[in-house]
Coordinates of C-alpha atoms in Angstrom, one line a residue:
Chain A
M26 CA -55.2 -60.0 33.5
T27 CA -56.7 -57.1 35.5
I28 CA -55.4 -58.5 38.8
L29 CA -51.8 -58.0 38.0
N30 CA -52.4 -54.3 37.4
D31 CA -54.5 -53.8 40.4
P32 CA -52.5 -51.6 42.8
V33 CA -54.5 -52.5 45.8
S34 CA -54.0 -56.2 45.6
A35 CA -50.3 -55.9 44.8
K36 CA -49.8 -53.6 47.7
L37 CA -51.6 -55.7 50.2
G38 CA -49.7 -58.9 49.7
N39 CA -52.9 -60.8 50.2
R40 CA -52.2 -64.5 50.3
Q41 CA -54.8 -65.7 47.9
Q42 CA -54.2 -63.0 45.4
L43 CA -50.4 -63.6 45.5
S44 CA -51.0 -67.3 45.0
Y45 CA -53.1 -66.6 42.1
I46 CA -50.4 -64.4 40.5
A47 CA -47.8 -67.1 41.2
S48 CA -49.9 -69.7 39.6
Q49 CA -50.6 -67.5 36.6
A50 CA -46.9 -67.1 36.1
A51 CA -46.3 -70.9 36.5
D52 CA -49.0 -71.7 34.1
A53 CA -47.8 -69.2 31.5
R54 CA -45.6 -71.7 29.8
L55 CA -48.3 -74.4 29.9
N56 CA -50.9 -72.1 28.5
V57 CA -49.0 -71.6 25.3
E58 CA -49.6 -75.2 24.4
L59 CA -52.8 -75.9 26.5
E60 CA -54.9 -72.9 25.7
T61 CA -57.5 -72.8 28.6
E62 CA -60.9 -71.3 27.8
G63 CA -62.6 -69.2 30.3
M64 CA -65.9 -70.4 31.6
T65 CA -68.8 -68.5 33.3
L66 CA -70.3 -70.3 36.3
N67 CA -73.6 -69.3 37.7
I68 CA -74.0 -70.0 41.3
G69 CA -77.7 -69.6 42.2
P70 CA -80.3 -68.1 42.2
Q71 CA -81.3 -71.5 43.6
H72 CA -78.3 -73.0 45.3
P73 CA -78.1 -74.9 48.6
A74 CA -75.2 -72.8 49.7
T75 CA -76.7 -69.4 49.2
H76 CA -79.6 -69.8 51.7
G77 CA -81.9 -67.7 49.7
T78 CA -81.8 -66.5 46.2
L79 CA -78.5 -64.8 45.6
R80 CA -76.9 -65.4 42.3
I81 CA -73.1 -65.2 41.9
I82 CA -71.8 -64.9 38.4
A83 CA -68.2 -66.1 38.4
R84 CA -65.9 -66.1 35.4
L85 CA -63.5 -69.0 35.9
D86 CA -60.0 -69.7 34.6
G87 CA -59.7 -73.3 35.4
E88 CA -60.3 -73.7 39.1
Q89 CA -59.8 -70.0 39.9
V90 CA -62.2 -67.1 39.8
V91 CA -61.1 -64.3 37.5
W92 CA -64.1 -62.1 38.0
A93 CA -67.2 -62.5 40.1
E94 CA -70.2 -60.4 40.8
P95 CA -73.3 -60.9 43.0
S96 CA -76.6 -60.4 41.3
C97 CA -79.2 -59.6 43.9
G98 CA -82.9 -58.6 43.7
Y99 CA -84.5 -61.9 43.1
M100 CA -86.4 -61.6 46.4
H101 CA -87.0 -57.9 46.3
R102 CA -90.2 -57.2 48.2
G103 CA -90.2 -53.4 48.2
Y104 CA -90.3 -52.7 51.9
E105 CA -89.3 -49.1 51.5
K106 CA -92.2 -48.5 49.2
L107 CA -94.6 -50.6 51.3
T108 CA -93.9 -48.7 54.4
E109 CA -95.1 -45.5 52.7
V110 CA -98.7 -46.9 52.5
R111 CA -98.8 -48.2 56.1
T112 CA -99.4 -46.6 59.4
F113 CA -96.6 -46.5 62.0
P114 CA -97.9 -49.5 64.0
Q115 CA -98.4 -51.6 60.9
V116 CA -94.8 -51.0 59.7
T117 CA -93.2 -53.1 62.5
S118 CA -95.2 -56.1 61.4
L119 CA -93.7 -55.7 57.9
I120 CA -90.1 -55.0 58.8
N121 CA -90.0 -58.1 60.9
R122 CA -89.4 -59.9 57.7
I123 CA -86.2 -58.1 56.6
D124 CA -83.8 -60.2 58.5
W125 CA -85.9 -63.2 59.3
L126 CA -83.6 -64.9 61.7
G127 CA -83.2 -62.0 64.1
S128 CA -86.5 -60.3 63.5
F129 CA -86.9 -58.5 66.8
A130 CA -83.7 -56.6 66.1
N131 CA -85.3 -55.2 62.9
E132 CA -88.0 -53.5 64.8
V133 CA -85.9 -51.7 67.4
P134 CA -84.1 -49.1 65.2
F135 CA -87.4 -48.2 63.4
I136 CA -89.3 -47.7 66.6
L137 CA -86.4 -45.7 68.1
A138 CA -86.4 -43.5 65.1
A139 CA -90.2 -42.9 65.4
E140 CA -89.8 -42.3 69.1
K141 CA -87.1 -39.8 68.4
L142 CA -89.4 -37.9 66.1
M143 CA -92.3 -38.0 68.6
N144 CA -90.0 -37.1 71.5
V145 CA -91.1 -40.1 73.5
E146 CA -88.9 -42.2 75.5
A147 CA -89.8 -45.8 76.5
P148 CA -89.8 -46.4 80.3
P149 CA -86.7 -48.0 81.7
R150 CA -88.3 -51.4 82.1
A151 CA -89.3 -51.5 78.4
Q152 CA -85.8 -50.5 77.4
W153 CA -84.3 -53.4 79.4
I154 CA -86.7 -55.9 78.0
R155 CA -86.0 -54.6 74.5
T156 CA -82.3 -55.0 75.0
I157 CA -82.8 -58.6 76.3
L158 CA -85.0 -59.6 73.4
F159 CA -82.5 -57.8 71.0
E160 CA -79.7 -60.0 72.3
L161 CA -81.9 -63.1 72.2
S162 CA -82.6 -62.5 68.6
R163 CA -78.9 -62.1 68.0
I164 CA -78.2 -65.4 69.7
A165 CA -81.0 -67.1 67.6
N166 CA -79.5 -65.6 64.4
V167 CA -75.8 -66.4 65.0
S168 CA -76.3 -69.8 66.5
L169 CA -77.9 -70.8 63.2
F170 CA -74.9 -69.4 61.4
L171 CA -72.6 -71.4 63.5
G172 CA -74.5 -74.6 62.6
D173 CA -74.9 -73.7 59.0
L174 CA -71.2 -73.0 58.7
G175 CA -70.3 -76.7 59.1
V176 CA -72.9 -77.7 56.5
Q177 CA -71.2 -75.5 53.9
M178 CA -68.0 -77.3 54.4
G179 CA -69.4 -80.8 54.6
A180 CA -69.7 -81.2 58.4
I181 CA -73.3 -82.3 59.2
T182 CA -73.3 -82.6 63.0
P183 CA -73.0 -78.8 64.1
V184 CA -76.3 -78.0 62.4
F185 CA -78.2 -80.4 64.6
L186 CA -76.7 -79.0 67.7
A187 CA -77.4 -75.5 66.5
F188 CA -81.1 -76.3 65.7
R189 CA -81.5 -78.0 69.1
D190 CA -80.2 -75.0 71.1
R191 CA -81.7 -72.3 68.9
E192 CA -85.1 -73.9 69.6
Y193 CA -84.8 -73.0 73.3
V194 CA -84.2 -69.3 72.4
L195 CA -87.1 -69.3 69.9
N196 CA -89.4 -70.8 72.6
L197 CA -88.4 -68.0 74.9
I198 CA -89.1 -65.4 72.3
E199 CA -92.4 -67.0 71.6
S200 CA -93.5 -67.3 75.2
A201 CA -92.7 -63.6 75.8
T202 CA -94.0 -62.1 72.5
G203 CA -96.3 -64.7 70.9
G204 CA -94.4 -65.1 67.7
R205 CA -91.4 -67.4 67.2
F206 CA -90.1 -65.6 64.1
H207 CA -92.0 -62.4 63.8
P208 CA -92.5 -61.1 67.3
N209 CA -94.1 -57.7 66.4
F210 CA -93.7 -56.8 70.1
D211 CA -92.2 -53.3 69.9
R212 CA -94.5 -50.4 70.0
I213 CA -93.9 -46.7 69.8
G214 CA -93.4 -45.7 73.4
G215 CA -92.6 -49.2 74.8
L216 CA -93.6 -52.8 74.5
K217 CA -96.9 -54.5 73.7
D218 CA -97.0 -56.4 77.0
D219 CA -94.8 -57.3 80.0
L220 CA -93.0 -60.6 80.4
P221 CA -94.9 -63.6 81.6
A222 CA -94.2 -65.0 85.0
G223 CA -91.3 -67.3 85.3
W224 CA -89.6 -66.0 82.1
I225 CA -86.5 -64.7 83.8
D226 CA -85.6 -68.0 85.5
E227 CA -86.3 -69.9 82.2
T228 CA -84.0 -67.5 80.3
K229 CA -81.2 -68.0 82.8
V230 CA -81.3 -71.8 82.3
V231 CA -81.3 -71.4 78.5
M232 CA -78.4 -69.0 78.6
K233 CA -76.3 -71.7 80.4
K234 CA -77.3 -74.2 77.7
L235 CA -76.2 -71.7 75.0
R236 CA -72.8 -71.2 76.6
N237 CA -72.4 -74.9 76.6
F238 CA -73.4 -74.9 73.0
C239 CA -70.7 -72.4 72.2
D240 CA -68.1 -74.5 73.9
E241 CA -69.3 -77.5 71.9
I242 CA -69.1 -75.7 68.6
E243 CA -65.7 -74.4 69.5
T244 CA -64.4 -77.9 70.0
L245 CA -66.4 -79.5 67.3
L246 CA -65.8 -77.0 64.5
F247 CA -63.2 -74.4 65.4
G248 CA -60.8 -76.9 66.7
N249 CA -61.2 -79.2 63.7
E250 CA -58.1 -79.2 61.5
I251 CA -60.1 -79.6 58.3
F252 CA -62.2 -76.5 59.2
Q253 CA -59.1 -74.6 60.0
S254 CA -57.4 -75.4 56.7
R255 CA -60.6 -74.5 54.8
T256 CA -60.9 -71.1 56.5
R257 CA -57.5 -69.8 57.7
G258 CA -55.9 -67.4 55.2
I259 CA -58.9 -67.7 52.9
G260 CA -60.9 -64.6 51.9
V261 CA -58.7 -62.1 53.7
I262 CA -60.2 -58.6 54.0
P263 CA -57.6 -56.1 55.1
R264 CA -58.6 -53.3 57.4
D265 CA -58.6 -50.5 54.9
V266 CA -60.5 -52.4 52.3
A267 CA -63.1 -53.4 54.9
L268 CA -63.5 -49.7 55.7
Q269 CA -63.7 -48.7 52.0
Y270 CA -66.5 -51.2 51.2
G271 CA -68.5 -50.1 54.2
L272 CA -68.6 -53.4 56.0
S273 CA -70.1 -53.5 59.4
G274 CA -70.7 -55.9 62.3
A275 CA -68.6 -59.0 62.7
N276 CA -67.1 -58.8 59.2
L277 CA -65.6 -55.4 60.1
R278 CA -64.4 -56.5 63.6
A279 CA -62.8 -59.5 62.1
S280 CA -60.6 -57.1 60.1
G281 CA -59.3 -55.5 63.3
V282 CA -61.6 -52.5 63.4
D283 CA -62.9 -52.0 66.9
W284 CA -66.3 -50.6 66.1
D285 CA -69.5 -51.6 67.8
L286 CA -72.6 -49.5 67.8
R287 CA -73.8 -51.1 71.0
R288 CA -70.9 -49.5 72.8
D289 CA -70.1 -46.5 70.6
Q290 CA -73.4 -44.6 70.5
T291 CA -75.9 -43.5 73.0
I292 CA -79.3 -44.9 72.2
P293 CA -82.1 -45.5 74.7
L294 CA -81.2 -49.1 75.1
A295 CA -79.7 -50.7 78.3
Y296 CA -76.2 -51.4 76.8
D297 CA -74.5 -48.8 78.9
K298 CA -75.7 -50.6 82.1
V299 CA -73.7 -53.8 81.3
D300 CA -70.1 -54.7 80.8
F301 CA -69.2 -56.6 77.7
K302 CA -66.2 -57.0 75.5
V303 CA -66.1 -56.2 71.9
W304 CA -64.1 -58.8 70.2
T305 CA -61.8 -58.0 67.3
H306 CA -59.5 -60.2 65.3
P307 CA -56.4 -59.0 63.4
D308 CA -56.5 -61.6 60.6
G309 CA -59.5 -60.6 58.6
D310 CA -59.9 -64.1 57.1
S311 CA -62.9 -66.5 57.0
F312 CA -61.8 -68.1 60.3
A313 CA -61.6 -64.7 62.0
R314 CA -65.1 -63.8 60.9
C315 CA -66.5 -67.1 62.2
W316 CA -64.6 -66.9 65.4
I317 CA -65.8 -63.3 66.1
R318 CA -69.4 -64.5 65.7
L319 CA -68.8 -67.3 68.2
Q320 CA -67.4 -64.9 70.7
E321 CA -70.2 -62.5 70.2
T322 CA -72.8 -65.3 70.9
R323 CA -71.0 -65.9 74.2
E324 CA -70.9 -62.2 74.9
A325 CA -74.6 -61.9 74.2
T326 CA -75.5 -64.6 76.7
K327 CA -73.5 -62.7 79.3
I328 CA -75.2 -59.5 78.4
V329 CA -78.6 -61.2 78.8
D330 CA -77.6 -62.6 82.2
Q331 CA -76.5 -59.3 83.5
L332 CA -79.6 -57.6 82.3
L333 CA -82.0 -60.2 83.8
D334 CA -80.6 -59.5 87.2
G335 CA -81.5 -55.9 87.2
I336 CA -84.7 -55.3 85.3
P337 CA -86.3 -52.2 86.9
S338 CA -89.9 -52.4 87.8
G339 CA -92.6 -50.2 86.4
P340 CA -94.7 -49.8 83.3
V341 CA -93.6 -51.0 79.9
M342 CA -95.5 -48.4 78.0
A343 CA -95.1 -44.6 78.0
K344 CA -98.0 -42.4 77.5
V345 CA -98.7 -42.1 73.8
P346 CA -102.0 -41.2 72.0
K347 CA -104.0 -44.1 70.8
I348 CA -103.9 -42.9 67.2
I349 CA -100.2 -42.3 66.5
K350 CA -99.4 -39.3 64.4
V351 CA -95.7 -38.7 64.1
P352 CA -94.8 -35.0 63.8
E353 CA -93.0 -33.6 60.8
G354 CA -89.3 -34.3 60.7
E355 CA -86.5 -36.7 59.8
A356 CA -84.6 -39.1 62.0
W357 CA -81.9 -41.6 61.5
V358 CA -81.3 -44.4 64.0
S359 CA -79.0 -47.4 63.5
T360 CA -78.2 -50.2 65.8
E361 CA -75.8 -53.1 65.9
N362 CA -77.9 -55.9 64.5
P363 CA -76.8 -59.5 64.3
L364 CA -75.6 -59.0 60.8
G365 CA -74.1 -55.5 61.2
E366 CA -75.3 -52.0 61.2
M367 CA -78.9 -51.6 60.5
G368 CA -80.5 -48.3 60.3
Y369 CA -83.7 -46.5 59.3
Y370 CA -84.0 -43.0 58.0
V371 CA -87.6 -42.0 58.6
V372 CA -89.2 -39.0 57.0
S373 CA -92.5 -38.0 58.4
R374 CA -94.9 -35.3 57.2
G375 CA -97.1 -35.5 60.2
D376 CA -99.3 -38.2 58.8
L377 CA -100.4 -41.6 60.2
G378 CA -97.7 -43.3 58.3
P379 CA -94.1 -42.4 57.3
F380 CA -93.6 -40.3 54.1
R381 CA -90.4 -42.1 53.2
V382 CA -88.3 -44.8 54.9
K383 CA -84.7 -45.6 53.9
I384 CA -83.6 -48.9 55.1
R385 CA -79.8 -49.5 55.5
S386 CA -79.4 -53.2 56.0
A387 CA -76.1 -54.7 56.8
S388 CA -76.1 -57.6 54.4
F389 CA -76.4 -55.5 51.3
N390 CA -73.3 -53.6 52.1
N391 CA -71.5 -56.7 53.3
I392 CA -71.9 -58.5 50.0
S393 CA -70.7 -55.5 48.0
I394 CA -67.2 -56.7 48.8
T395 CA -67.6 -60.0 47.0
P396 CA -66.3 -58.9 43.6
W397 CA -63.1 -57.8 45.3
L398 CA -63.0 -60.8 47.6
L399 CA -63.7 -63.6 45.2
R400 CA -61.1 -62.6 42.7
G401 CA -58.4 -65.2 42.5
V402 CA -59.9 -67.7 44.9
Y403 CA -60.6 -71.4 44.1
V404 CA -64.1 -72.5 43.4
P405 CA -64.6 -74.5 46.6
D406 CA -63.5 -71.5 48.6
I407 CA -66.4 -69.4 47.1
I408 CA -68.8 -71.2 49.4
T409 CA -66.6 -70.9 52.4
I410 CA -66.1 -67.2 51.9
L411 CA -69.8 -66.5 51.3
A412 CA -70.7 -68.6 54.3
S413 CA -68.3 -66.7 56.5
L414 CA -69.5 -63.3 55.2
Y415 CA -72.9 -64.3 56.5
F416 CA -75.7 -62.6 54.8
I417 CA -79.4 -63.1 54.9
L418 CA -81.1 -62.7 51.5
G419 CA -84.1 -60.9 53.0
D420 CA -81.6 -58.4 54.4
I421 CA -80.0 -57.9 51.0
D422 CA -83.0 -57.5 48.8
R423 CA -85.5 -56.1 51.4
Chain B
M11 CA -47.7 -85.5 75.7
A12 CA -48.6 -85.0 72.1
Q13 CA -51.7 -82.8 71.5
V14 CA -55.0 -84.6 70.8
P15 CA -56.0 -83.8 67.3
G16 CA -59.0 -81.5 67.0
F17 CA -61.2 -83.9 65.2
I18 CA -60.8 -86.6 67.9
K19 CA -62.0 -84.0 70.5
G20 CA -64.9 -83.2 68.1
L21 CA -65.8 -86.9 67.9
G22 CA -65.8 -86.9 71.7
I23 CA -68.5 -84.1 71.7
T24 CA -70.6 -86.1 69.2
F25 CA -70.2 -89.2 71.4
G26 CA -71.2 -87.3 74.5
T27 CA -74.3 -86.0 72.8
M28 CA -75.2 -89.5 71.7
M29 CA -74.9 -90.8 75.2
R30 CA -77.0 -88.0 76.6
T31 CA -79.6 -88.7 74.0
F32 CA -79.7 -92.3 75.1
K33 CA -80.0 -91.3 78.7
N34 CA -82.5 -88.4 78.5
G35 CA -84.3 -89.1 75.3
S36 CA -84.3 -87.1 72.1
N37 CA -85.2 -83.4 71.8
T38 CA -87.6 -83.9 69.0
V39 CA -91.2 -85.3 69.2
Q40 CA -93.0 -87.4 66.7
Y41 CA -95.5 -84.8 65.6
P42 CA -98.9 -86.3 64.8
H43 CA -98.6 -88.7 67.7
E44 CA -97.0 -86.5 70.3
K45 CA -97.6 -82.8 70.5
E46 CA -95.8 -79.9 72.2
A47 CA -98.0 -77.4 73.9
P48 CA -97.4 -73.9 72.5
P49 CA -97.0 -71.1 74.9
I50 CA -100.1 -69.3 76.2
R51 CA -99.3 -66.2 74.3
A52 CA -98.6 -68.0 71.0
R53 CA -100.4 -66.4 68.1
G54 CA -102.1 -69.4 66.6
V55 CA -105.6 -68.3 65.5
I56 CA -107.9 -65.4 66.2
A57 CA -111.1 -66.1 68.0
L58 CA -114.2 -63.9 67.8
H59 CA -116.6 -63.1 70.7
Q60 CA -119.6 -62.2 68.6
D61 CA -121.6 -60.5 71.4
N62 CA -118.9 -58.0 72.0
C63 CA -118.4 -57.0 68.4
T64 CA -120.1 -53.7 67.5
S65 CA -118.8 -53.9 63.9
C66 CA -116.9 -50.7 64.3
M67 CA -114.5 -51.8 61.6
L68 CA -111.4 -50.8 63.5
C69 CA -109.8 -54.2 63.1
S70 CA -110.6 -54.3 59.4
R71 CA -109.1 -50.9 58.8
S72 CA -105.9 -51.4 60.8
C73 CA -105.1 -54.8 59.3
P74 CA -101.9 -54.4 57.3
D75 CA -103.0 -56.7 54.5
W76 CA -106.7 -56.1 54.7
C77 CA -107.8 -59.7 55.3
I78 CA -110.8 -59.0 57.6
Y79 CA -114.1 -58.6 55.9
I80 CA -117.1 -57.2 57.9
E81 CA -120.6 -56.6 56.9
A82 CA -123.3 -55.5 59.3
H83 CA -126.8 -54.0 59.5
K84 CA -128.6 -51.9 62.1
E85 CA -131.5 -53.2 64.0
L86 CA -133.7 -51.9 66.8
A87 CA -133.3 -53.7 70.1
P88 CA -135.6 -53.4 73.2
P89 CA -134.7 -50.6 75.6
R90 CA -132.4 -51.3 78.6
R91 CA -134.8 -49.7 81.0
E92 CA -138.6 -49.8 80.9
G93 CA -140.1 -46.9 79.1
G94 CA -136.9 -46.0 77.4
K95 CA -136.3 -45.6 73.7
P96 CA -135.5 -48.7 71.7
R97 CA -131.7 -49.0 71.1
Q98 CA -130.0 -49.2 67.8
V99 CA -127.5 -52.1 67.6
N100 CA -125.2 -53.3 64.8
L101 CA -125.7 -56.9 64.0
L102 CA -122.9 -58.8 62.2
D103 CA -123.9 -60.3 58.9
R104 CA -120.4 -61.3 58.0
F105 CA -117.1 -61.5 59.8
D106 CA -114.5 -63.3 57.8
I107 CA -110.8 -63.6 58.4
D108 CA -108.8 -64.9 55.5
Y109 CA -106.0 -66.9 57.1
A110 CA -104.4 -67.4 53.7
L111 CA -103.6 -63.7 53.8
C112 CA -103.2 -63.1 57.5
M113 CA -99.7 -62.5 58.7
Y114 CA -100.4 -63.0 62.4
C115 CA -99.3 -59.6 63.5
G116 CA -102.0 -59.2 66.1
I117 CA -102.8 -55.6 65.3
C118 CA -106.5 -56.4 65.0
V119 CA -106.7 -58.0 68.5
E120 CA -104.8 -55.0 69.9
V121 CA -106.9 -52.2 68.4
C122 CA -110.3 -53.9 69.3
P123 CA -111.8 -51.5 71.8
F124 CA -114.6 -53.9 72.9
D125 CA -112.6 -57.1 73.6
A126 CA -114.2 -59.0 70.8
L127 CA -111.0 -60.6 69.3
F128 CA -108.6 -62.9 71.2
W129 CA -105.6 -64.9 70.3
S130 CA -105.7 -68.7 70.7
P131 CA -102.6 -70.9 70.5
E132 CA -104.4 -73.5 68.4
Y133 CA -102.6 -74.1 65.2
E134 CA -104.0 -77.2 63.5
Y135 CA -106.3 -75.7 60.8
S136 CA -104.4 -76.1 57.6
E137 CA -106.6 -77.0 54.6
P138 CA -105.9 -78.6 51.3
N139 CA -107.9 -76.0 49.5
I140 CA -106.8 -72.4 49.9
T141 CA -110.4 -71.0 49.9
D142 CA -111.2 -73.0 53.0
M143 CA -108.7 -70.9 54.9
L144 CA -111.4 -68.1 55.0
H145 CA -113.0 -68.6 58.4
D146 CA -116.4 -67.2 58.8
K147 CA -118.0 -65.9 62.0
T148 CA -119.3 -69.2 63.3
K149 CA -115.9 -70.9 62.8
L150 CA -114.2 -67.9 64.5
S151 CA -116.6 -68.1 67.4
E152 CA -115.8 -71.8 67.8
W153 CA -112.2 -70.9 68.5
M154 CA -113.4 -68.9 71.6
E155 CA -113.4 -72.2 73.5
T156 CA -109.6 -72.6 73.1
V157 CA -108.7 -69.1 74.2
P158 CA -106.6 -69.4 77.4
E159 CA -106.4 -67.0 80.3
A160 CA -103.7 -64.3 80.0
P161 CA -100.6 -65.5 81.8
A162 CA -99.5 -63.9 85.1
L163 CA -96.8 -61.2 84.7
E164 CA -93.2 -61.3 85.8
V165 CA -92.1 -59.7 89.1
G166 CA -91.9 -55.9 88.9
A167 CA -94.5 -55.5 86.2
D168 CA -97.0 -52.8 86.5
K169 CA -100.2 -54.3 87.7
K170 CA -102.5 -51.8 86.1
K171 CA -104.1 -53.2 83.0
K172 CA -103.6 -51.0 79.9

């Protein structure tokens, strides 16, 4: 068995891996008489728990996973190649579709990279509205995760609450940008339009509702004993392993790494104007990952509230030429998206469109840990661990 | 006092939600009978103001998935002032938008320099046959009636129109 020789898992004293080793030792006598045959279980590509088309190939020994590997690419849409044959304004309408639950957050790093190349900076009002919409898309994204989490473990009610309150956020995004899921609102040099009248007051009411929703979910789901026993101590990612596998976002912070790109880098967004707490959790298990996301949703509503009070007045569009030609150069900008670090490496050769775009999406790196993480877990825990890792298939396959 | 088990508290939340639904009514609407009005800016369907279109092809060229088809011919129109030369105008023969391909990004509306394209929040035009999703210029012009006025802007916005 490879796991017994694995120095990492032996050193870590990881609970699930230790229990696996113990059970192996206990079963050793039984296995002499009852020879168990290994079995390969395919989860997906079409599976209700994978929200998308991710296929997990798991080699089972009884109820336990010996070896597992994610097989992605079933929904590959070739965005990196598609962007090469589009002009810069057209690219934003495409990259909306990468992480479809928080689409506005996809546009921002690309636009910032293009602005960096053009040496343009959006006016302050545009930056503030960008930050507000960025956080709203985070709330829309993570609130669905909080509802979906219950469904993966057999609790039906949270998903209805999540869809109810997410609808308010989507309505806000729609009334400001025109698109519920694909805003396409960001432009090089600013925003397409200003906010409609009455939007700020509406948003304040909705943020109150969302905080109430977080409290409800906390009581309903996080305080539930069944939920706790399904998630506590399951799928533990220690700090150094999380760093080795390049995790980002809430998955990394749940392992105790205090790293948040909103706070740790200076980008032309309004994050330095607000106070917010970056939550970390020392445990690194499934519960910690879910809990971090819950706290982040709360924190996002507070960020939005603070930003709404101080939107500076002025234009939302800097002076940019009508036909956008980005000068020759290369730029890398990454932001803290709902799923983790998302970045674009844009190479321009002075044409109407980018020469090459490398997209670093968070989910692709986050699921790279699954072979390590799923080893030794029980079959029902696969679903819990995958749910708590929280990936979006469009973000994996791009 | 012994601690209340977590699932009992959870049932309390569910019960509270139920009572609120009884009191305030449900959040959902029964779609074909009741309808929710989409926001003014909602990108539902693109309307065409034919008189403003000069068939400059900017929208067709900037469309990311090339779903706008334009054909036009030139014609002589009477001069604006008496004694002037007759003007040359472009007349639209064909202006089709294939909504089966359109991804509602709104770039065509934005690039139009003569204000010939508008967004309308109308959304009920699905068809059983995919070829019927191709709207020609008469159908696109009919959507003009549903185009709302642009909403007022939030406090602090720059009044100057782009």
